Coordinates of C-alpha atoms in Angstrom, one line a residue:
X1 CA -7.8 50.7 34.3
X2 CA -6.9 46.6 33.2
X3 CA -4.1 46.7 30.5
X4 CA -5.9 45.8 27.5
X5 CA -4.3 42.4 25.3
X6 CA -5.0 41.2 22.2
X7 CA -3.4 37.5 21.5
X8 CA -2.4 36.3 18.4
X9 CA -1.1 33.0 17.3
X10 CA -2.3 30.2 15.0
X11 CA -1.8 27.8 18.1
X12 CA -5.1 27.2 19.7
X13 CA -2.7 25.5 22.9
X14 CA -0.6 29.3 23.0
X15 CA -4.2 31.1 22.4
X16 CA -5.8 30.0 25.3
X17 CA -2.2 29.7 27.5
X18 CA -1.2 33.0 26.9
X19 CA -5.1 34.2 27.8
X20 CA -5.4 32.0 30.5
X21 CA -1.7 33.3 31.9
X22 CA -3.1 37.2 31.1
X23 CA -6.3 36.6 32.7
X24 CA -5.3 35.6 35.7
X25 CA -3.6 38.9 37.0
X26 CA -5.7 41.6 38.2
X27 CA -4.3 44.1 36.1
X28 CA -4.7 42.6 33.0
X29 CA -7.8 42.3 30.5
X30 CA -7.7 40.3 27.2
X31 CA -10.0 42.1 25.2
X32 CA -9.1 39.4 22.1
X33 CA -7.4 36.8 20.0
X34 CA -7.2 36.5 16.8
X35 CA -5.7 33.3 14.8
X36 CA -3.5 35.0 12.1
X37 CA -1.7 37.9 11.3
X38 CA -4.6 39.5 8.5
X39 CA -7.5 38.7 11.9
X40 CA -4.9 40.5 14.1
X41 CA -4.3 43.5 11.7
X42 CA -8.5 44.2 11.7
X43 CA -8.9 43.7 15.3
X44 CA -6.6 45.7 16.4
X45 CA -8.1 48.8 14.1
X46 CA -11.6 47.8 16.0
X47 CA -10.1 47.2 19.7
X48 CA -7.4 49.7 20.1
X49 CA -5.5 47.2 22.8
X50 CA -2.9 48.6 25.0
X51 CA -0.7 45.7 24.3
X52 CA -0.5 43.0 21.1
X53 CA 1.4 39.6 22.0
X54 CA 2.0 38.6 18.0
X55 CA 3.4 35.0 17.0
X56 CA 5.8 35.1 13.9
X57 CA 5.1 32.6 12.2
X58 CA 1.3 32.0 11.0
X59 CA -0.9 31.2 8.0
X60 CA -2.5 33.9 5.8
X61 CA -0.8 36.6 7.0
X62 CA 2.9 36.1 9.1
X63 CA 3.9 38.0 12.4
X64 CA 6.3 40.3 10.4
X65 CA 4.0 41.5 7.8
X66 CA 1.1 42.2 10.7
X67 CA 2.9 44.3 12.7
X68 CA 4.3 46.4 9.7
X69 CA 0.9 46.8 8.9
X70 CA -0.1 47.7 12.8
X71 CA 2.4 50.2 13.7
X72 CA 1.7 52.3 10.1
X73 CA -2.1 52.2 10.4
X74 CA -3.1 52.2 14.2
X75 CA 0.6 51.7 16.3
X76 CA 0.5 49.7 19.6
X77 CA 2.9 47.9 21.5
X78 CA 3.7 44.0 20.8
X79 CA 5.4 41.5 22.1
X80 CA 6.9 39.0 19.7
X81 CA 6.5 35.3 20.7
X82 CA 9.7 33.2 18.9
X83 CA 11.4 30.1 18.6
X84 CA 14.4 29.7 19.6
X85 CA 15.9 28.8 16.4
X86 CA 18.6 31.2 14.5
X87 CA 15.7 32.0 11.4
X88 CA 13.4 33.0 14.0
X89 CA 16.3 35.0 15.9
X90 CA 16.6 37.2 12.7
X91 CA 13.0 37.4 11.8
X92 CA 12.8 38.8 15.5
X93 CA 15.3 41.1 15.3
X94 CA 13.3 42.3 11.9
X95 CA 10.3 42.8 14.1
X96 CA 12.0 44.8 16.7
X97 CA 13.4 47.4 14.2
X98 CA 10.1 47.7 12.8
X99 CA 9.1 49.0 16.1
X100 CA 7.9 45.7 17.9
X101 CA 8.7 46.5 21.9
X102 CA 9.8 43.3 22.7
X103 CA 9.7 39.6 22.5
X104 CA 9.4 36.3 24.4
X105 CA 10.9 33.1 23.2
X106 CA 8.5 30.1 22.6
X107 CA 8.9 26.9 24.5
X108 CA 6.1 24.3 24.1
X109 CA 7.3 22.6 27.8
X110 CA 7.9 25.9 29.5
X111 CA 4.8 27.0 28.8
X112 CA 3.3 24.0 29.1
X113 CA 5.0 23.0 32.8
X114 CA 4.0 26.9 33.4
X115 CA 7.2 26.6 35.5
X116 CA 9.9 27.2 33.3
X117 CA 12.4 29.5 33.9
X118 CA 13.5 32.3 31.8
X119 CA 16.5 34.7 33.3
X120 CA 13.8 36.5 35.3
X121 CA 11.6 34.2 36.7
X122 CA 8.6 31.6 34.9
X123 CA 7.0 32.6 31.7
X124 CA 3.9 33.9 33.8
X125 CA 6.0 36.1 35.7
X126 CA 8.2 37.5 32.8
X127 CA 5.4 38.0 30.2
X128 CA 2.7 39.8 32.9
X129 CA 5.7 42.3 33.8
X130 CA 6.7 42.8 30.0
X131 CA 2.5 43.8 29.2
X132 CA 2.6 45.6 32.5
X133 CA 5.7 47.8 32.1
X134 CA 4.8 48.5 28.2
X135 CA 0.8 49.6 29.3
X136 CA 1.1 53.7 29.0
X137 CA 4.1 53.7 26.9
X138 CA 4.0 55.7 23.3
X139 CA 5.1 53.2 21.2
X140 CA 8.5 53.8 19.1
X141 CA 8.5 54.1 15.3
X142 CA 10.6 51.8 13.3
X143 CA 14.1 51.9 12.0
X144 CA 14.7 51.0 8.3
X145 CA 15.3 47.5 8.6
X146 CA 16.5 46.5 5.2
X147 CA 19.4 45.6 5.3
X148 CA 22.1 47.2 3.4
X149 CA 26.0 46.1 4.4
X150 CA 28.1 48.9 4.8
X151 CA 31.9 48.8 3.1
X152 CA 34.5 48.2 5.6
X153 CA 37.9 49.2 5.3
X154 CA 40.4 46.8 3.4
X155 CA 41.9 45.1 5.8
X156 CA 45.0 46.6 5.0
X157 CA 43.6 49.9 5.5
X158 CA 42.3 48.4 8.9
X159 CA 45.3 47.4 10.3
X160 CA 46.8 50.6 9.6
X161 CA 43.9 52.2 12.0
X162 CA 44.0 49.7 14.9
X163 CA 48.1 50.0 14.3
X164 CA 47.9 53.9 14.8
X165 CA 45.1 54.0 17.2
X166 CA 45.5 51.4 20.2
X167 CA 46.6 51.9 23.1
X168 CA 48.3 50.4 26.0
X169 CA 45.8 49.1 28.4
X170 CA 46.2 49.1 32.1
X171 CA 45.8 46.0 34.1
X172 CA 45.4 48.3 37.3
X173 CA 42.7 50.9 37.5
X174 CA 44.0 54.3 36.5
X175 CA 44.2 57.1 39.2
X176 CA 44.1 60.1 36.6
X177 CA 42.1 61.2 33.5
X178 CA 41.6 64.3 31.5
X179 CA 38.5 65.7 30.5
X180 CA 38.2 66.6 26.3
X181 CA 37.0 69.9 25.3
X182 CA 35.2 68.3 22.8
X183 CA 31.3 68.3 23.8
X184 CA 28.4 66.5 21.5
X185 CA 26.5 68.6 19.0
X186 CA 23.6 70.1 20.7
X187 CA 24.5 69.2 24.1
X188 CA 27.6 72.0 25.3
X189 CA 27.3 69.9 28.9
X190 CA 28.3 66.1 27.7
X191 CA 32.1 66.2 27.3
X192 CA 33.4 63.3 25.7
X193 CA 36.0 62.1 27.3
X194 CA 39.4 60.8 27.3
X195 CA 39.1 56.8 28.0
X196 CA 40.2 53.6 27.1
X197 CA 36.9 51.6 26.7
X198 CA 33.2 52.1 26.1
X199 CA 30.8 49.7 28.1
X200 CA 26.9 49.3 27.6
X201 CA 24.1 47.6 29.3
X202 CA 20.8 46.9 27.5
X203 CA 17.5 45.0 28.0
X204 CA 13.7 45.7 26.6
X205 CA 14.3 48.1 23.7
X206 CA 18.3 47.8 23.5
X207 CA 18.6 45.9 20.1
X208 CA 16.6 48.9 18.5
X209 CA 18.5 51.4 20.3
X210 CA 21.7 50.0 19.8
X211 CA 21.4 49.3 16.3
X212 CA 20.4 53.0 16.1
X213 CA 23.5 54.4 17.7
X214 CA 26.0 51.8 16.4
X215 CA 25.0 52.2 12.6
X216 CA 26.7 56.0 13.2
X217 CA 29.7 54.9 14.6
X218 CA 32.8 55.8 12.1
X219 CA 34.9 52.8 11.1
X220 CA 37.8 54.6 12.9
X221 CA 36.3 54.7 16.7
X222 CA 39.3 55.3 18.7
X223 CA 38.4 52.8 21.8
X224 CA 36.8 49.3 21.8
X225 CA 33.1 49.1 23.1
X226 CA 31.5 46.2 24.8
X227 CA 28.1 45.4 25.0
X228 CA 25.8 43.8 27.2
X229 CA 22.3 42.7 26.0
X230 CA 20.4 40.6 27.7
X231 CA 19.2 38.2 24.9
X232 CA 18.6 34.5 24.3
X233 CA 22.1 32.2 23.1
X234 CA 20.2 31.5 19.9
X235 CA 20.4 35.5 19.3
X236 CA 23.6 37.0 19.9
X237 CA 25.6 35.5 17.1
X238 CA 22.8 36.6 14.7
X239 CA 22.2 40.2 16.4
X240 CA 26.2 40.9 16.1
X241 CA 25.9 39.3 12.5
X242 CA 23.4 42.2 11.5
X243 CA 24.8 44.9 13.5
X244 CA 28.1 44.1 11.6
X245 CA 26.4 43.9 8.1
X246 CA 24.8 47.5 9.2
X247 CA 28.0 49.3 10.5
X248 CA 31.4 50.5 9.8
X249 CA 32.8 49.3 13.1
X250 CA 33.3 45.6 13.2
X251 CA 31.1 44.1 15.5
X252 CA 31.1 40.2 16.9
X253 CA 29.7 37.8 19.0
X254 CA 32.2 37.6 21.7
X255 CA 34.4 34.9 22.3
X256 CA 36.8 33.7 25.2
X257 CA 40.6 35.5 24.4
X258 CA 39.2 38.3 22.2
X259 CA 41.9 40.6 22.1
X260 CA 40.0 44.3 22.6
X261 CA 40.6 46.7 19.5
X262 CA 39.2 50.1 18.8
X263 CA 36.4 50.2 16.1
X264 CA 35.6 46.8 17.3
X265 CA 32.5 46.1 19.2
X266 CA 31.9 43.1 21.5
X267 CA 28.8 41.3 22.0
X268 CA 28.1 39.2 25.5
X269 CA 27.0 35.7 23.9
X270 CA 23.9 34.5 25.5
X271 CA 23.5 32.8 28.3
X272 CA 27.4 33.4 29.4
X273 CA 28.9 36.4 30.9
X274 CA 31.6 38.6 29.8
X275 CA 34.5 40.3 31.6
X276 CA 37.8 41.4 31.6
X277 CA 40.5 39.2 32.3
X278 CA 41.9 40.3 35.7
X279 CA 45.6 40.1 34.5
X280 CA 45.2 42.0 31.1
X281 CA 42.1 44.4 30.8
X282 CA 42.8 44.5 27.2
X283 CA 41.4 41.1 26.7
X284 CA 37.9 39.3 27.2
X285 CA 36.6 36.5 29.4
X286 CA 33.6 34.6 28.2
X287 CA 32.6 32.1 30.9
X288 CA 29.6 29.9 31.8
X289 CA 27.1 31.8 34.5
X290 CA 26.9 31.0 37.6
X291 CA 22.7 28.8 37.9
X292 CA 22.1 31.7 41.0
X293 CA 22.9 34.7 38.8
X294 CA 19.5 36.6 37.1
X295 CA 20.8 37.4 34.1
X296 CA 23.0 35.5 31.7
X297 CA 24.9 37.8 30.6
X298 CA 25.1 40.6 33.4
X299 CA 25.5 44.4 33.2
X300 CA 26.9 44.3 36.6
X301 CA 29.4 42.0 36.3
X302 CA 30.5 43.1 32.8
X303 CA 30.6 46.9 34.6
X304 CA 32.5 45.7 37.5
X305 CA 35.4 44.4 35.3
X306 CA 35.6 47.4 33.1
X307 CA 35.8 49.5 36.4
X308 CA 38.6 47.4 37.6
X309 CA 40.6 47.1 34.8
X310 CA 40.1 50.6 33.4
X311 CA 39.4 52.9 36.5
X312 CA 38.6 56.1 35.3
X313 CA 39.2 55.6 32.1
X314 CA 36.4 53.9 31.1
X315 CA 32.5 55.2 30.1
X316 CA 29.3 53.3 30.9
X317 CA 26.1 53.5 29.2
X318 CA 23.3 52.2 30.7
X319 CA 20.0 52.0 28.2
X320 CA 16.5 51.1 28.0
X321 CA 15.8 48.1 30.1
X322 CA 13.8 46.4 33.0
X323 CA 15.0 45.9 36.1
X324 CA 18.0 47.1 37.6
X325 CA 20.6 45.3 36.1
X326 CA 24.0 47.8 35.4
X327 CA 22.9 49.7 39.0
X328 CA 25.5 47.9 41.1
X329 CA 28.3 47.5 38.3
X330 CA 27.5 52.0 37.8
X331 CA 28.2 52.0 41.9
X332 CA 31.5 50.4 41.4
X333 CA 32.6 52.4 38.3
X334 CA 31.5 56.1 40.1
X335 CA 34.0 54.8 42.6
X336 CA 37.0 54.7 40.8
X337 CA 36.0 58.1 38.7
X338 CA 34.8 56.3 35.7
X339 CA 31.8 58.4 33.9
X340 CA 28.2 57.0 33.6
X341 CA 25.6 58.1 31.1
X342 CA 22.0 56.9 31.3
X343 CA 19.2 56.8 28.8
X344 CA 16.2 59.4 29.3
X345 CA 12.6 58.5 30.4
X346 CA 11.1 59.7 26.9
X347 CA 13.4 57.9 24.5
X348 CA 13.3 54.6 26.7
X349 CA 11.1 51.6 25.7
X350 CA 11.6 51.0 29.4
X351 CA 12.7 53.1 31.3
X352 CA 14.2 50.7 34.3
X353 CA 17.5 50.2 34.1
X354 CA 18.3 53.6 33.7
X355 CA 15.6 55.0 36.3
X356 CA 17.8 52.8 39.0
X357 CA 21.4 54.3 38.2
X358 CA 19.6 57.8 37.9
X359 CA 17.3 57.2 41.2
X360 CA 20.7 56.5 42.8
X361 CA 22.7 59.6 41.8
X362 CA 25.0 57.7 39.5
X363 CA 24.1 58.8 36.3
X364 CA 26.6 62.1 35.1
X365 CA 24.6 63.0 32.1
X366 CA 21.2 61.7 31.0
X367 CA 20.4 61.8 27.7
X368 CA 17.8 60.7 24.7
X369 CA 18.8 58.3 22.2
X370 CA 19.4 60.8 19.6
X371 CA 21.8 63.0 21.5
X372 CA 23.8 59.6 22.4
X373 CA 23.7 58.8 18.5
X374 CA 25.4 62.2 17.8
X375 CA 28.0 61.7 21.0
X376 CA 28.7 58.5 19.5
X377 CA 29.0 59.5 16.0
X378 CA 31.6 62.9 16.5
X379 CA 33.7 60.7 19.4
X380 CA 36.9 60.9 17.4
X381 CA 36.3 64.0 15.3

C-alpha cells in the first residue's frame, strides 16, 4: 500500500514541487493539496492521509492553528515546512509540541535546483524518507506548549549548588565506577548511576521528547548534561531559549569554552559540532564541521569525547531518531564501561537511532519516554 500525502501550502511553486517530488517515488501517493490551513483541516477529515506536509505560514487559516485543529479532531502525522528565520524556528518548535512529527526547512533555490543539500542528502531524498519512515506510525499527542517560565534559583542560591555539587573532572578516562542502589520508580532494573556527565543524541522526535524529560529535571541535577540534536543553526539558540524558559536547570546554546556545571544543560549549536576539550573534559569545544561529515552536529563525535574524557563515568542516551547516528560514538563508550540507555520502539517517533545501538547489543537498558522522565526526574533524590 502507497503512503498516502496530503500537501498544503499557499505556494502554488511548493504545491506542485512537493507533489511532483512525492509522486515520483513508488511508494508514495498524493491523495491531495490543499491551499490553506482551514482547506487542509476539512480534507484531512474526508481523506484520512497517512502523512500531512503543512506550511506555517498561510492565509485564512496558519500552519499552527491547522494542526491543532488536525491532531484533536482526526490526528495524523505532519511534517512542518519552515523558513529558516528565528520566528519561524519558534513557531516550529510550537508545532512540534503540539504533536507535529517533524519538519523540513524551506529553501526557495534548494528546492528549486532540486539539488540542494540538507545534512542527509537533497530535499527529495530527505523528505521521501521522513513520509516513508512516519507511514504506520501512531502519531504522538501533544505537550502543553504554552509557555510558562519556571523560577530559577537566585543566583546566589545557585552558586551555593554548583559550589557544593561539582566535581573534579578527569582529563583521562576513569578505570572504576560504583553502581547506586538507587533505581527509577517503576523500573527496579535501571540503576542510576554514579557518573560525572549525562550525554544525549536526538533526531526526528527529540525536541518533543527532550522538552518532555528536561521540564522534570530539578534545578539541583548533580552532573551536567549535553545534548545533541540534530537541528538547523537558525534553531538551536531558540530551542535552548524555550527549553530554558520551561525548566529549572539552566539550559544554553552551547558555546566554545563553556565551562561544564551540574544543573546546566548544553545544546550542540547547529551546523557545528561539540566535544570535549581533549586536555580538560570539564570544558566544551564548539568547532566548525568537517563538509564530509552527515550531520552537523554529530552524536558520534559528541559520544566519542564524553567516552574519552569521562570513561565509565559517563551515561549516554540515545533517543528517537533516523538513521544511525550515536551507534559508533555508543561502540566507543561500552568500551570503556560507560552505560548506554536507548529509547523504546513504542514511545519513538522514529525508532532509528535507537534500533541501531539496540540491533548492536549496546543498549544496557531500553526504556519509554516516561520511565526516562521519572529516571531523570529522582537522579539526585
Amino acid at each position: 500500500m502507497a503512503v498516502r500525502v496530503l500537501v498544503v501550502d499557499d505556494s502554488v511553486f511548493f504545491r506542485n514541487r512537493i507533489k511532483q517530488i512525492l509522486t515520483s517515488h513508488p511508494s508514495i501517493e498524493v491523495v491531495d493539496t490543499a491551499k490553506n490551513g482551514a482547506e487542509a483541516v476539512a480534507k484531512v477529515k474526508l481523506l484520512h492521509p497517512d502523512v500531512v506536509t503543512m506550511d506555517v505560514e498561510m492565509p485564512e487559516m496558519d500552519g499552527i492553528t491547522a494542526l491543532k485543529k488536525i491532531m484533536a479532531e482526526c490526528p495524523c502525522q505532519v511534517v512542518m515546512l519552515s523558513s529558516l528565520t528565528r520566528r519561524s524556528a519558534a513557531v516550529t518548535l510550537e508545532a512540534l509540541s503540539l504533536g507535529a512529527a517533524d519538519y523540513m526547512e524551506k529553501d526557495a533555490r534548494e528546492w528549486l535546483a532540486g539539488s540542494g543539500q540538507s545534512d542527509t542528502g537533497g530535499v527529495e531524498k530527505v523528505l521521501a524518507e521522513k513520509v516513508l519512515a512516519l507511514a504506520g506510525r501512531k502519531p504522538r499527542p501533544g505537550l502543553n506548549s504554552r509557555i510558562e517560565p519556571v523560577a530559577k534559583p537566585s543566583p546566589a542560591l545557585r552558586e551555593s549548588v554548583v559550589s557544593a555539587t561539582v566535581q573534579t573532572r578527569p582529563s583521562a578516562p576513569l578505570t572504576e565506577a560504583k553502581t547506586d542502589s538507587r533505581s527509577v520508580k517503576g523500573n527496579s532494573k535501571v540503576r542510576i548511576p554514579d557518573c560525572g556527565i549525562v550525554s544525549i543524541g536526538s533526531s526526528t522526535g527529540g525536541p518533543a521528547a527532550l522538552q518532555f524529560i528536561l521540564t522534570e529535571i530539578p534545578a539541583d541535577f548533580p552532573v551536567p548534561v549535553l545534548i545533541t540534536q540534530h537541528m538547523p543553526k537558525a534553531f538551536t539558540s531558540v530551542f535552548a531559549k524555550r527549553l530554558d524558559d520551561l525548566c529549572a536547570v539552566t539550559v544554553k546554546e552551547a558555546e566554545h569554552g563553556d565551562k561544564l556545571l551540574p544543573g546546566h544543560v548544553y545544546l550542540a549549536p547547529g551546523g557545528q559540532q561539540m566535544i570535549l576539550d581533549p586536555s580538560n573534559a570539564g570544558k566544551l569545544i564548539i568547532r566548525e564541521s568537517d563538509q564530509r561529515m552527515t550531520y552537523k552536529p554529530s552524536v558520534d563525535l559528541t559520544f566519542a569525547s564524553v567516552a574519552k574524557g569521562y570513561g565509565r563515568r559517563a551515561v549516554a542516551l540515545v533517543l528517537t531518531g533516523m538513521g544511525a547516528d550515536g551507534c559508533d560514538g555508543a561502540k566507543l563508550l561500552k568500551t570503556v564501561g560507560a552505560t548506554v540507555w536507548a529509547q523504546d520502539k513504542d514511545s519513538c517517533t522514529i525508532f532509528g537511532m535507537p534500533k541501531a545501538v539496540i540491533d548492536a547489543q549496546l543498549a544496557d537498558a531500553v526504556l519509554n519516554l516516561e520511565s526516562i522522565r521519572q529516571l531523570f526526574k529522582h537522579w539526585g533524590h
